[in-house]
Amino acid sequence: MREVAIVAAGMTKFGELWGSSLRDLFVEAASEALTMARADHVDAIVVGNMSAGQFVGQEHLGPLLADHLGMAGTPAMRVESACASGGAALRVGFLEVASGACDLVLAAGVEKMNDGGDVTAVLATAADQENEVYHGITFPGLYAMIARAHMTAHGTTAEDLAAVAVKNHRHGALNPKAQFRREVTLEEVMASSMVAEPLRLLHCSPVSDGAAAVLLCPLDQAKRYTDRPVKIRASAAATAPMALADRKNLAFLDAVQLSAQRAYKLAGVGPADLHVVEVHDCFTIAEICCIEALGLVEPGKGRDAARSGLTALGGKVPVNTSGGLKSKGHPVGATGIAQVIEIFEQLRGAAGDRQVKNARIGLAQNMGGSGASSVIHILERV
Amino acid sequence: MREVAIVAAGMTKFGELWGSSLRDLFVEAASEALTMARADHVDAIVVGNMSAGQFVGQEHLGPLLADHLGMAGTPAMRVESACASGGAALRVGFLEVASGACDLVLAAGVEKMNDGGDVTAVLATAADQENEVYHGITFPGLYAMIARAHMTAHGTTAEDLAAVAVKNHRHGALNPKAQFRREVTLEEVMASSMVAEPLRLLHCSPVSDGAAAVLLCPLDQAKRYTDRPVKIRASAAATAPMALADRKNLAFLDAVQLSAQRAYKLAGVGPADLHVVEVHDCFTIAEICCIEALGLVEPGKGRDAARSGLTALGGKVPVNTSGGLKSKGHPVGATGIAQVIEIFEQLRGAAGDRQVKNARIGLAQNMGGSGASSVIHILERV
């Protein structure tokens, strides 16, 4: 297998982008990445997207977006794994290069959520339609059950959850691309409207539009495009039962743990070796469960990590320095690529006010649905 | 790059399968393939599906279907390229094995079209939403324009188109898995209801439910699973402008030609070396355009191929011995895998009454939308 590097990245601002269509967003992010690498063609395009069919009435994004990028002819496909679509697209791009099939691949993610469609109902199609959605539940409810289970098992409090939002908004305030560039206080989070007990509005990631793109090539060709390539040390994925009712432990994310174990093995590193981490905090409870499943803290001990500063900028393992899904925004198909871009920039020393000093190894963890799929990439500065 | 083999296949009957859900169909096809290979696990699952989100309110098919197959934990993702989703999924499975990332991969396709949703409207999301669909066109209309252009440029007649349906129904009558196991006469085709001039009902593939699955492994491990492996000699894809209005020549499918050129180069063969071919005959005109773009006949000369017997069973290059999309059925996400299964069975000498004698090299061509994407696999008996 060839070693694979990320050599360029591009990303739109995340937010309510009423002036840009899905294709506009993709072209903006992809063009930025191509410009950074001074590349005018690629061998393949892989697009992560959860549900443009339902959101904007458009499937078949591969050729559509290749065409709008001025690259009609180029092989292009869409990859979907709900909110982990971006991570899954990066994996396919990685395989195109690692296998030797392609030398330069654009792996991108895009979602246009503010342009029509009942967003909550569309997102619910990432849960088990027959066994969950049919009975009326939506994602805030699913994660509320996970939160309740975590509270019961580990004594986690509403304030513990809120501390994750406070931390991630503090990080996101430093990120020019973030949807919400403002800090929130613990009191503000605790006073925000209840959505699904115990989750309040400020425990939830927002509805966002946005796109993100990276360029991949064999590591030994990376210097053609940049003097600061970042190597993909591991690409790994896992799944878990789709319906919460089928899981052994509601408060633990098996797919995240399994994908992490595979990724650590492939990379030959462990959680203690990571300098910076992005996890899938679609709800505050998700960040707590993810850092436990990744082994950054002991199982059941995630509740203190944000408040103690462990996972804050300046802490031992900064988590979601981008602001996370919570503050940066969560255009679902774009999220997995955007997470990887944050790690890419951190490892290149290009993260501005959010820079983690001397970051050399980082991990991005992207999750689908209520944790039924997880994709992890471990990156290293070379 | 490691050489990759197909070692087993499974497929549901195609048709209006009111008694089976999407997940039932997948499990039936996947289980058949696993049983054939005597395998009880795989390293990854790739699912081709165009639009379960719109058809049955279910995205995130990767983990859902892994779970229902009893393989929760296994990495699983969905791949989409409209009606070429199955071919694209096979390509991703091929890359998983070729790269060395996985040793045994299930590549499948599934679509449940008869269970709700306005099928014509859902399929239309594979065309350009802003520049085509918004103005009211659907797929019969798009292919009718392609047919009109072909008639104008090359003198193709309604009877030429009808001859493709007659041939493919004759083939499909021999296929136990086909949706329509009956022959039709030229007169019946010409008397069927007009859908979009010049395309009549019997020029159109049907609305179908179904699933198909294959197992892939490195060629040098294939004998563990079968004594008759089939090698993937080439996996190639291409795109073309999405909207018909943006194409240089309405009557020619550039993406099919480009993907074929790439596949022939990778395999080191040409059209004259093919013993059996499956092409994407979603409408009769599509088969004519595809055999031209593949180089099986000269450009503009596809009109006579079915009637002359060139592409019939017993002819020089039998095309769509399975019955094609026209007669076998077209559950869109499953089609690309089903095409490959027909070639797999032909090369193994297991195609029963449809067997092409001494078939050693075959090609499967899967197309998305009105030809904006095309994926080709060339297979060889080893």
mmCIF file of N, CA and C in Angstrom, chain A residues 1 21 23 50-51 53-54 56-60 63-64 67 72-82 88 91-92 95-96 99-101 125-131 237-239 241-242 258 262 368-369 372-373, chain B residues 1 21 23 50-51 53-54 56-60 63-64 67 72-82 88 91-92 95-96 99-101 125-131 237-239 241-242 258 262 368-369 372-373:
data_model
loop_
_atom_site.group_PDB
_atom_site.id
_atom_site.type_symbol
_atom_site.label_atom_id
_atom_site.label_comp_id
_atom_site.label_asym_id
_atom_site.label_seq_id
_atom_site.Cartn_x
_atom_site.Cartn_y
_atom_site.Cartn_z
ATOM 1 N N MET A 1 0.839 -1.203 0.000
ATOM 2 C CA MET A 1 0.000 0.000 0.000
ATOM 3 C C MET A 1 0.875 1.254 0.000
ATOM 4 N N SER A 21 -25.623 28.052 -3.416
ATOM 5 C CA SER A 21 -26.253 26.739 -3.611
ATOM 6 C C SER A 21 -25.263 25.652 -3.227
ATOM 7 N N ARG A 23 -23.939 23.473 -5.132
ATOM 8 C CA ARG A 23 -22.829 23.394 -6.096
ATOM 9 C C ARG A 23 -21.864 24.569 -5.912
ATOM 10 N N MET A 50 -24.617 13.624 2.882
ATOM 11 C CA MET A 50 -25.612 12.744 3.487
ATOM 12 C C MET A 50 -26.886 12.668 2.671
ATOM 13 N N SER A 51 -27.435 13.802 2.283
ATOM 14 C CA SER A 51 -28.809 13.716 1.799
ATOM 15 C C SER A 51 -29.235 14.861 0.908
ATOM 16 N N GLY A 53 -30.387 14.551 -1.895
ATOM 17 C CA GLY A 53 -31.640 14.104 -2.518
ATOM 18 C C GLY A 53 -32.845 14.639 -1.762
ATOM 19 N N GLN A 54 -32.804 14.522 -0.454
ATOM 20 C CA GLN A 54 -33.920 15.012 0.352
ATOM 21 C C GLN A 54 -33.825 16.515 0.617
ATOM 22 N N VAL A 56 -32.178 19.050 -1.179
ATOM 23 C CA VAL A 56 -32.316 19.968 -2.317
ATOM 24 C C VAL A 56 -32.708 19.252 -3.610
ATOM 25 N N GLY A 57 -33.227 18.010 -3.490
ATOM 26 C CA GLY A 57 -33.724 17.312 -4.678
ATOM 27 C C GLY A 57 -32.647 16.948 -5.672
ATOM 28 N N GLN A 58 -31.451 16.651 -5.209
ATOM 29 C CA GLN A 58 -30.348 16.371 -6.129
ATOM 30 C C GLN A 58 -29.527 15.192 -5.657
ATOM 31 N N GLU A 59 -29.652 14.042 -6.361
ATOM 32 C CA GLU A 59 -28.701 12.944 -6.181
ATOM 33 C C GLU A 59 -27.648 13.105 -7.279
ATOM 34 N N HIS A 60 -26.773 12.096 -7.419
ATOM 35 C CA HIS A 60 -25.813 12.074 -8.545
ATOM 36 C C HIS A 60 -24.847 13.257 -8.474
ATOM 37 N N PRO A 63 -20.890 13.445 -10.795
ATOM 38 C CA PRO A 63 -20.723 14.129 -12.080
ATOM 39 C C PRO A 63 -21.182 15.583 -12.056
ATOM 40 N N LEU A 64 -22.242 15.880 -11.307
ATOM 41 C CA LEU A 64 -22.723 17.266 -11.251
ATOM 42 C C LEU A 64 -21.628 18.201 -10.764
ATOM 43 N N ASP A 67 -18.539 18.470 -13.034
ATOM 44 C CA ASP A 67 -18.909 19.354 -14.136
ATOM 45 C C ASP A 67 -18.813 20.822 -13.705
ATOM 46 N N ALA A 72 -15.595 18.041 -15.958
ATOM 47 C CA ALA A 72 -16.393 16.972 -16.541
ATOM 48 C C ALA A 72 -15.457 15.986 -17.222
ATOM 49 N N GLY A 73 -15.719 14.703 -17.052
ATOM 50 C CA GLY A 73 -14.840 13.658 -17.572
ATOM 51 C C GLY A 73 -14.175 12.919 -16.426
ATOM 52 N N THR A 74 -13.755 13.681 -15.408
ATOM 53 C CA THR A 74 -13.061 13.096 -14.254
ATOM 54 C C THR A 74 -13.973 12.120 -13.507
ATOM 55 N N PRO A 75 -13.473 10.923 -13.171
ATOM 56 C CA PRO A 75 -14.278 9.997 -12.365
ATOM 57 C C PRO A 75 -14.715 10.677 -11.073
ATOM 58 N N ALA A 76 -15.976 10.509 -10.714
ATOM 59 C CA ALA A 76 -16.504 11.180 -9.522
ATOM 60 C C ALA A 76 -17.638 10.364 -8.958
ATOM 61 N N MET A 77 -17.655 10.202 -7.664
ATOM 62 C CA MET A 77 -18.748 9.480 -7.021
ATOM 63 C C MET A 77 -19.073 10.123 -5.683
ATOM 64 N N ARG A 78 -20.239 9.798 -5.168
ATOM 65 C CA ARG A 78 -20.650 10.268 -3.847
ATOM 66 C C ARG A 78 -20.585 9.111 -2.861
ATOM 67 N N VAL A 79 -20.182 9.419 -1.628
ATOM 68 C CA VAL A 79 -20.132 8.431 -0.567
ATOM 69 C C VAL A 79 -21.012 8.928 0.567
ATOM 70 N N GLU A 80 -21.753 7.994 1.182
ATOM 71 C CA GLU A 80 -22.679 8.412 2.246
ATOM 72 C C GLU A 80 -22.580 7.485 3.441
ATOM 73 N N SER A 81 -22.443 8.057 4.596
ATOM 74 C CA SER A 81 -22.601 7.323 5.843
ATOM 75 C C SER A 81 -23.183 8.288 6.877
ATOM 76 N N ALA A 82 -24.326 8.897 6.488
ATOM 77 C CA ALA A 82 -25.003 9.908 7.310
ATOM 78 C C ALA A 82 -24.004 11.007 7.661
ATOM 79 N N ALA A 88 -16.013 9.047 5.413
ATOM 80 C CA ALA A 88 -16.070 7.906 4.494
ATOM 81 C C ALA A 88 -15.536 8.299 3.117
ATOM 82 N N ARG A 91 -11.891 8.283 3.229
ATOM 83 C CA ARG A 91 -11.371 6.910 3.149
ATOM 84 C C ARG A 91 -11.327 6.422 1.705
ATOM 85 N N VAL A 92 -12.352 6.686 0.928
ATOM 86 C CA VAL A 92 -12.348 6.233 -0.471
ATOM 87 C C VAL A 92 -11.249 6.947 -1.256
ATOM 88 N N LEU A 95 -8.064 5.299 -0.428
ATOM 89 C CA LEU A 95 -7.904 4.011 -1.121
ATOM 90 C C LEU A 95 -7.533 4.206 -2.588
ATOM 91 N N GLU A 96 -8.102 5.229 -3.225
ATOM 92 C CA GLU A 96 -7.764 5.503 -4.635
ATOM 93 C C GLU A 96 -6.259 5.746 -4.771
ATOM 94 N N SER A 99 -3.968 2.522 -3.312
ATOM 95 C CA SER A 99 -3.966 1.353 -4.201
ATOM 96 C C SER A 99 -3.073 1.553 -5.412
ATOM 97 N N GLY A 100 -2.787 2.828 -5.728
ATOM 98 C CA GLY A 100 -2.048 3.110 -6.950
ATOM 99 C C GLY A 100 -2.951 3.437 -8.123
ATOM 100 N N ALA A 101 -4.270 3.418 -7.909
ATOM 101 C CA ALA A 101 -5.199 3.712 -9.007
ATOM 102 C C ALA A 101 -5.119 5.170 -9.433
ATOM 103 N N THR A 125 -33.624 10.235 8.952
ATOM 104 C CA THR A 125 -33.441 9.078 8.072
ATOM 105 C C THR A 125 -32.064 8.440 8.254
ATOM 106 N N ALA A 126 -31.217 9.034 9.111
ATOM 107 C CA ALA A 126 -29.946 8.400 9.482
ATOM 108 C C ALA A 126 -30.121 7.444 10.656
ATOM 109 N N ALA A 127 -31.309 7.412 11.246
ATOM 110 C CA ALA A 127 -31.609 6.442 12.305
ATOM 111 C C ALA A 127 -32.382 5.278 11.686
ATOM 112 N N ASP A 128 -32.735 4.297 12.493
ATOM 113 C CA ASP A 128 -33.419 3.109 11.971
ATOM 114 C C ASP A 128 -34.877 3.461 11.689
ATOM 115 N N GLN A 129 -35.213 3.532 10.412
ATOM 116 C CA GLN A 129 -36.548 4.004 10.011
ATOM 117 C C GLN A 129 -37.655 3.125 10.589
ATOM 118 N N GLU A 130 -37.456 1.808 10.508
ATOM 119 C CA GLU A 130 -38.542 0.908 10.924
ATOM 120 C C GLU A 130 -38.663 0.797 12.444
ATOM 121 N N ASN A 131 -37.499 0.788 13.123
ATOM 122 C CA ASN A 131 -37.529 0.507 14.562
ATOM 123 C C ASN A 131 -37.415 1.736 15.454
ATOM 124 N N ALA A 237 -12.490 2.327 9.994
ATOM 125 C CA ALA A 237 -13.928 2.537 10.193
ATOM 126 C C ALA A 237 -14.517 1.366 10.961
ATOM 127 N N ALA A 238 -15.691 1.588 11.499
ATOM 128 C CA ALA A 238 -16.421 0.510 12.174
ATOM 129 C C ALA A 238 -17.897 0.883 12.227
ATOM 130 N N THR A 239 -18.714 -0.115 12.524
ATOM 131 C CA THR A 239 -20.143 0.136 12.703
ATOM 132 C C THR A 239 -20.598 -0.471 14.026
ATOM 133 N N PRO A 241 -24.683 -1.646 16.059
ATOM 134 C CA PRO A 241 -26.114 -1.754 15.777
ATOM 135 C C PRO A 241 -26.742 -0.372 15.595
ATOM 136 N N MET A 242 -27.634 -0.285 14.614
ATOM 137 C CA MET A 242 -28.216 1.008 14.241
ATOM 138 C C MET A 242 -29.170 1.513 15.325
ATOM 139 N N LEU A 258 -14.182 0.708 18.416
ATOM 140 C CA LEU A 258 -13.663 -0.280 17.470
ATOM 141 C C LEU A 258 -12.873 0.399 16.353
ATOM 142 N N ARG A 262 -8.759 -0.022 15.666
ATOM 143 C CA ARG A 262 -8.191 -0.342 14.352
ATOM 144 C C ARG A 262 -7.210 0.738 13.902
ATOM 145 N N GLY A 368 -21.550 8.646 12.343
ATOM 146 C CA GLY A 368 -22.835 8.680 11.638
ATOM 147 C C GLY A 368 -23.969 8.362 12.582
ATOM 148 N N GLY A 369 -25.050 9.107 12.448
ATOM 149 C CA GLY A 369 -26.269 8.844 13.207
ATOM 150 C C GLY A 369 -26.029 8.932 14.700
ATOM 151 N N ALA A 372 -23.858 4.676 14.920
ATOM 152 C CA ALA A 372 -23.858 3.389 14.218
ATOM 153 C C ALA A 372 -22.684 3.262 13.267
ATOM 154 N N SER A 373 -22.098 4.378 12.865
ATOM 155 C CA SER A 373 -20.886 4.287 12.051
ATOM 156 C C SER A 373 -19.872 5.299 12.559
ATOM 157 N N MET B 1 -0.341 -2.654 -6.884
ATOM 158 C CA MET B 1 -1.760 -2.952 -6.651
ATOM 159 C C MET B 1 -1.998 -4.460 -6.707
ATOM 160 N N SER B 21 -38.706 -6.036 2.374
ATOM 161 C CA SER B 21 -38.240 -4.663 2.580
ATOM 162 C C SER B 21 -36.844 -4.522 1.978
ATOM 163 N N ARG B 23 -34.118 -3.950 3.517
ATOM 164 C CA ARG B 23 -33.128 -4.715 4.290
ATOM 165 C C ARG B 23 -33.266 -6.216 4.037
ATOM 166 N N MET B 50 -29.088 4.151 -4.887
ATOM 167 C CA MET B 50 -29.296 5.514 -5.375
ATOM 168 C C MET B 50 -30.030 6.386 -4.385
ATOM 169 N N SER B 51 -31.123 5.926 -3.841
ATOM 170 C CA SER B 51 -31.973 6.902 -3.150
ATOM 171 C C SER B 51 -32.919 6.298 -2.132
ATOM 172 N N GLY B 53 -33.106 7.144 0.782
ATOM 173 C CA GLY B 53 -33.604 8.280 1.566
ATOM 174 C C GLY B 53 -34.937 8.759 1.042
ATOM 175 N N GLN B 54 -35.032 8.899 -0.276
ATOM 176 C CA GLN B 54 -36.286 9.353 -0.870
ATOM 177 C C GLN B 54 -37.289 8.211 -1.048
ATOM 178 N N VAL B 56 -37.575 5.128 0.620
ATOM 179 C CA VAL B 56 -38.120 4.488 1.829
ATOM 180 C C VAL B 56 -37.712 5.196 3.122
ATOM 181 N N GLY B 57 -37.254 6.464 3.011
ATOM 182 C CA GLY B 57 -36.943 7.236 4.216
ATOM 183 C C GLY B 57 -35.776 6.691 5.019
ATOM 184 N N GLN B 58 -34.799 6.122 4.332
ATOM 185 C CA GLN B 58 -33.684 5.510 5.048
ATOM 186 C C GLN B 58 -32.359 5.840 4.395
ATOM 187 N N GLU B 59 -31.555 6.711 5.040
ATOM 188 C CA GLU B 59 -30.156 6.882 4.642
ATOM 189 C C GLU B 59 -29.340 5.977 5.569
ATOM 190 N N HIS B 60 -28.014 6.118 5.517
ATOM 191 C CA HIS B 60 -27.134 5.416 6.471
ATOM 192 C C HIS B 60 -27.260 3.897 6.337
ATOM 193 N N PRO B 63 -24.235 0.896 8.027
ATOM 194 C CA PRO B 63 -24.376 0.202 9.317
ATOM 195 C C PRO B 63 -25.709 -0.530 9.454
ATOM 196 N N LEU B 64 -26.776 0.014 8.887
ATOM 197 C CA LEU B 64 -28.072 -0.658 8.995
ATOM 198 C C LEU B 64 -28.004 -2.054 8.393
ATOM 199 N N ASP B 67 -25.626 -4.502 10.185
ATOM 200 C CA ASP B 67 -26.339 -4.948 11.383
ATOM 201 C C ASP B 67 -27.348 -6.061 11.040
ATOM 202 N N ALA B 72 -22.772 -6.382 12.590
ATOM 203 C CA ALA B 72 -22.526 -5.086 13.232
ATOM 204 C C ALA B 72 -21.078 -5.055 13.695
ATOM 205 N N GLY B 73 -20.435 -3.936 13.492
ATOM 206 C CA GLY B 73 -19.008 -3.819 13.800
ATOM 207 C C GLY B 73 -18.205 -3.654 12.517
ATOM 208 N N THR B 74 -18.567 -4.442 11.500
ATOM 209 C CA THR B 74 -17.855 -4.415 10.221
ATOM 210 C C THR B 74 -17.956 -3.037 9.566
ATOM 211 N N PRO B 75 -16.838 -2.480 9.084
ATOM 212 C CA PRO B 75 -16.904 -1.210 8.356
ATOM 213 C C PRO B 75 -17.877 -1.319 7.183
ATOM 214 N N ALA B 76 -18.722 -0.314 7.016
ATOM 215 C CA ALA B 76 -19.738 -0.370 5.962
ATOM 216 C C ALA B 76 -20.081 1.034 5.531
ATOM 217 N N MET B 77 -20.177 1.238 4.249
ATOM 218 C CA MET B 77 -20.569 2.551 3.741
ATOM 219 C C MET B 77 -21.433 2.381 2.504
ATOM 220 N N ARG B 78 -22.126 3.447 2.165
ATOM 221 C CA ARG B 78 -22.931 3.468 0.946
ATOM 222 C C ARG B 78 -22.238 4.324 -0.103
ATOM 223 N N VAL B 79 -22.363 3.904 -1.362
ATOM 224 C CA VAL B 79 -21.806 4.651 -2.479
ATOM 225 C C VAL B 79 -22.938 4.963 -3.437
ATOM 226 N N GLU B 80 -22.929 6.182 -3.988
ATOM 227 C CA GLU B 80 -24.033 6.584 -4.868
ATOM 228 C C GLU B 80 -23.512 7.262 -6.114
ATOM 229 N N SER B 81 -23.992 6.812 -7.244
ATOM 230 C CA SER B 81 -23.793 7.535 -8.493
ATOM 231 C C SER B 81 -25.027 7.299 -9.351
ATOM 232 N N ALA B 82 -26.194 7.608 -8.758
ATOM 233 C CA ALA B 82 -27.499 7.385 -9.403
ATOM 234 C C ALA B 82 -27.587 5.918 -9.836
ATOM 235 N N ALA B 88 -20.209 1.757 -8.969
ATOM 236 C CA ALA B 88 -19.326 2.567 -8.119
ATOM 237 C C ALA B 88 -19.007 1.828 -6.822
ATOM 238 N N ARG B 91 -16.393 -0.653 -7.496
ATOM 239 C CA ARG B 91 -15.075 -0.009 -7.586
ATOM 240 C C ARG B 91 -14.492 0.222 -6.193
ATOM 241 N N VAL B 92 -15.299 0.691 -5.250
ATOM 242 C CA VAL B 92 -14.775 0.934 -3.902
ATOM 243 C C VAL B 92 -14.360 -0.390 -3.256
ATOM 244 N N LEU B 95 -11.086 -1.316 -4.665
ATOM 245 C CA LEU B 95 -9.985 -0.525 -4.085
ATOM 246 C C LEU B 95 -9.630 -1.008 -2.685
ATOM 247 N N GLU B 96 -10.641 -1.406 -1.901
ATOM 248 C CA GLU B 96 -10.374 -1.924 -0.546
ATOM 249 C C GLU B 96 -9.443 -3.138 -0.630
ATOM 250 N N SER B 99 -5.827 -2.269 -2.638
ATOM 251 C CA SER B 99 -4.894 -1.475 -1.821
ATOM 252 C C SER B 99 -4.208 -2.306 -0.747
ATOM 253 N N GLY B 100 -4.817 -3.451 -0.408
ATOM 254 C CA GLY B 100 -4.301 -4.231 0.705
ATOM 255 C C GLY B 100 -4.996 -3.918 2.023
ATOM 256 N N ALA B 101 -5.955 -2.998 2.006
ATOM 257 C CA ALA B 101 -6.648 -2.639 3.252
ATOM 258 C C ALA B 101 -7.525 -3.785 3.753
ATOM 259 N N THR B 125 -34.122 13.147 -9.686
ATOM 260 C CA THR B 125 -33.060 13.819 -8.920
ATOM 261 C C THR B 125 -31.666 13.351 -9.345
ATOM 262 N N ALA B 126 -31.609 12.388 -10.286
ATOM 263 C CA ALA B 126 -30.328 11.997 -10.890
ATOM 264 C C ALA B 126 -29.976 12.889 -12.075
ATOM 265 N N ALA B 127 -30.897 13.765 -12.472
ATOM 266 C CA ALA B 127 -30.610 14.743 -13.535
ATOM 267 C C ALA B 127 -30.269 16.082 -12.872
ATOM 268 N N ASP B 128 -29.981 17.080 -13.674
ATOM 269 C CA ASP B 128 -29.580 18.383 -13.123
ATOM 270 C C ASP B 128 -30.820 19.107 -12.601
ATOM 271 N N GLN B 129 -30.916 19.205 -11.278
ATOM 272 C CA GLN B 129 -32.124 19.745 -10.655
ATOM 273 C C GLN B 129 -32.392 21.177 -11.108
ATOM 274 N N GLU B 130 -31.357 21.992 -11.149
ATOM 275 C CA GLU B 130 -31.577 23.410 -11.448
ATOM 276 C C GLU B 130 -31.802 23.674 -12.926
ATOM 277 N N ASN B 131 -31.091 22.927 -13.785
ATOM 278 C CA ASN B 131 -31.131 23.241 -15.209
ATOM 279 C C ASN B 131 -32.030 22.326 -16.035
ATOM 280 N N ALA B 237 -13.817 4.503 -14.432
ATOM 281 C CA ALA B 237 -15.004 5.358 -14.399
ATOM 282 C C ALA B 237 -14.735 6.652 -15.138
ATOM 283 N N ALA B 238 -15.808 7.338 -15.476
ATOM 284 C CA ALA B 238 -15.693 8.662 -16.096
ATOM 285 C C ALA B 238 -17.010 9.398 -15.900
ATOM 286 N N THR B 239 -16.955 10.708 -16.118
ATOM 287 C CA THR B 239 -18.175 11.518 -16.063
ATOM 288 C C THR B 239 -18.287 12.348 -17.338
ATOM 289 N N PRO B 241 -20.716 16.112 -18.794
ATOM 290 C CA PRO B 241 -21.619 17.154 -18.296
ATOM 291 C C PRO B 241 -22.986 16.569 -17.933
ATOM 292 N N MET B 242 -23.533 17.063 -16.823
ATOM 293 C CA MET B 242 -24.771 16.488 -16.285
ATOM 294 C C MET B 242 -25.973 16.841 -17.161
ATOM 295 N N LEU B 258 -15.191 7.365 -22.584
ATOM 296 C CA LEU B 258 -14.004 7.664 -21.790
ATOM 297 C C LEU B 258 -13.737 6.561 -20.764
ATOM 298 N N ARG B 262 -10.421 4.028 -20.753
ATOM 299 C CA ARG B 262 -9.593 3.784 -19.559
ATOM 300 C C ARG B 262 -9.565 2.297 -19.207
ATOM 301 N N GLY B 368 -24.941 6.255 -14.966
ATOM 302 C CA GLY B 368 -25.752 7.067 -14.075
ATOM 303 C C GLY B 368 -26.495 8.142 -14.845
ATOM 304 N N GLY B 369 -27.762 8.326 -14.501
ATOM 305 C CA GLY B 369 -28.565 9.399 -15.070
ATOM 306 C C GLY B 369 -28.683 9.271 -16.574
ATOM 307 N N ALA B 372 -24.274 10.886 -17.417
ATOM 308 C CA ALA B 372 -23.281 11.779 -16.804
ATOM 309 C C ALA B 372 -22.209 11.008 -16.056
ATOM 310 N N SER B 373 -22.507 9.757 -15.673
ATOM 311 C CA SER B 373 -21.451 8.940 -15.073
ATOM 312 C C SER B 373 -21.491 7.549 -15.664
#
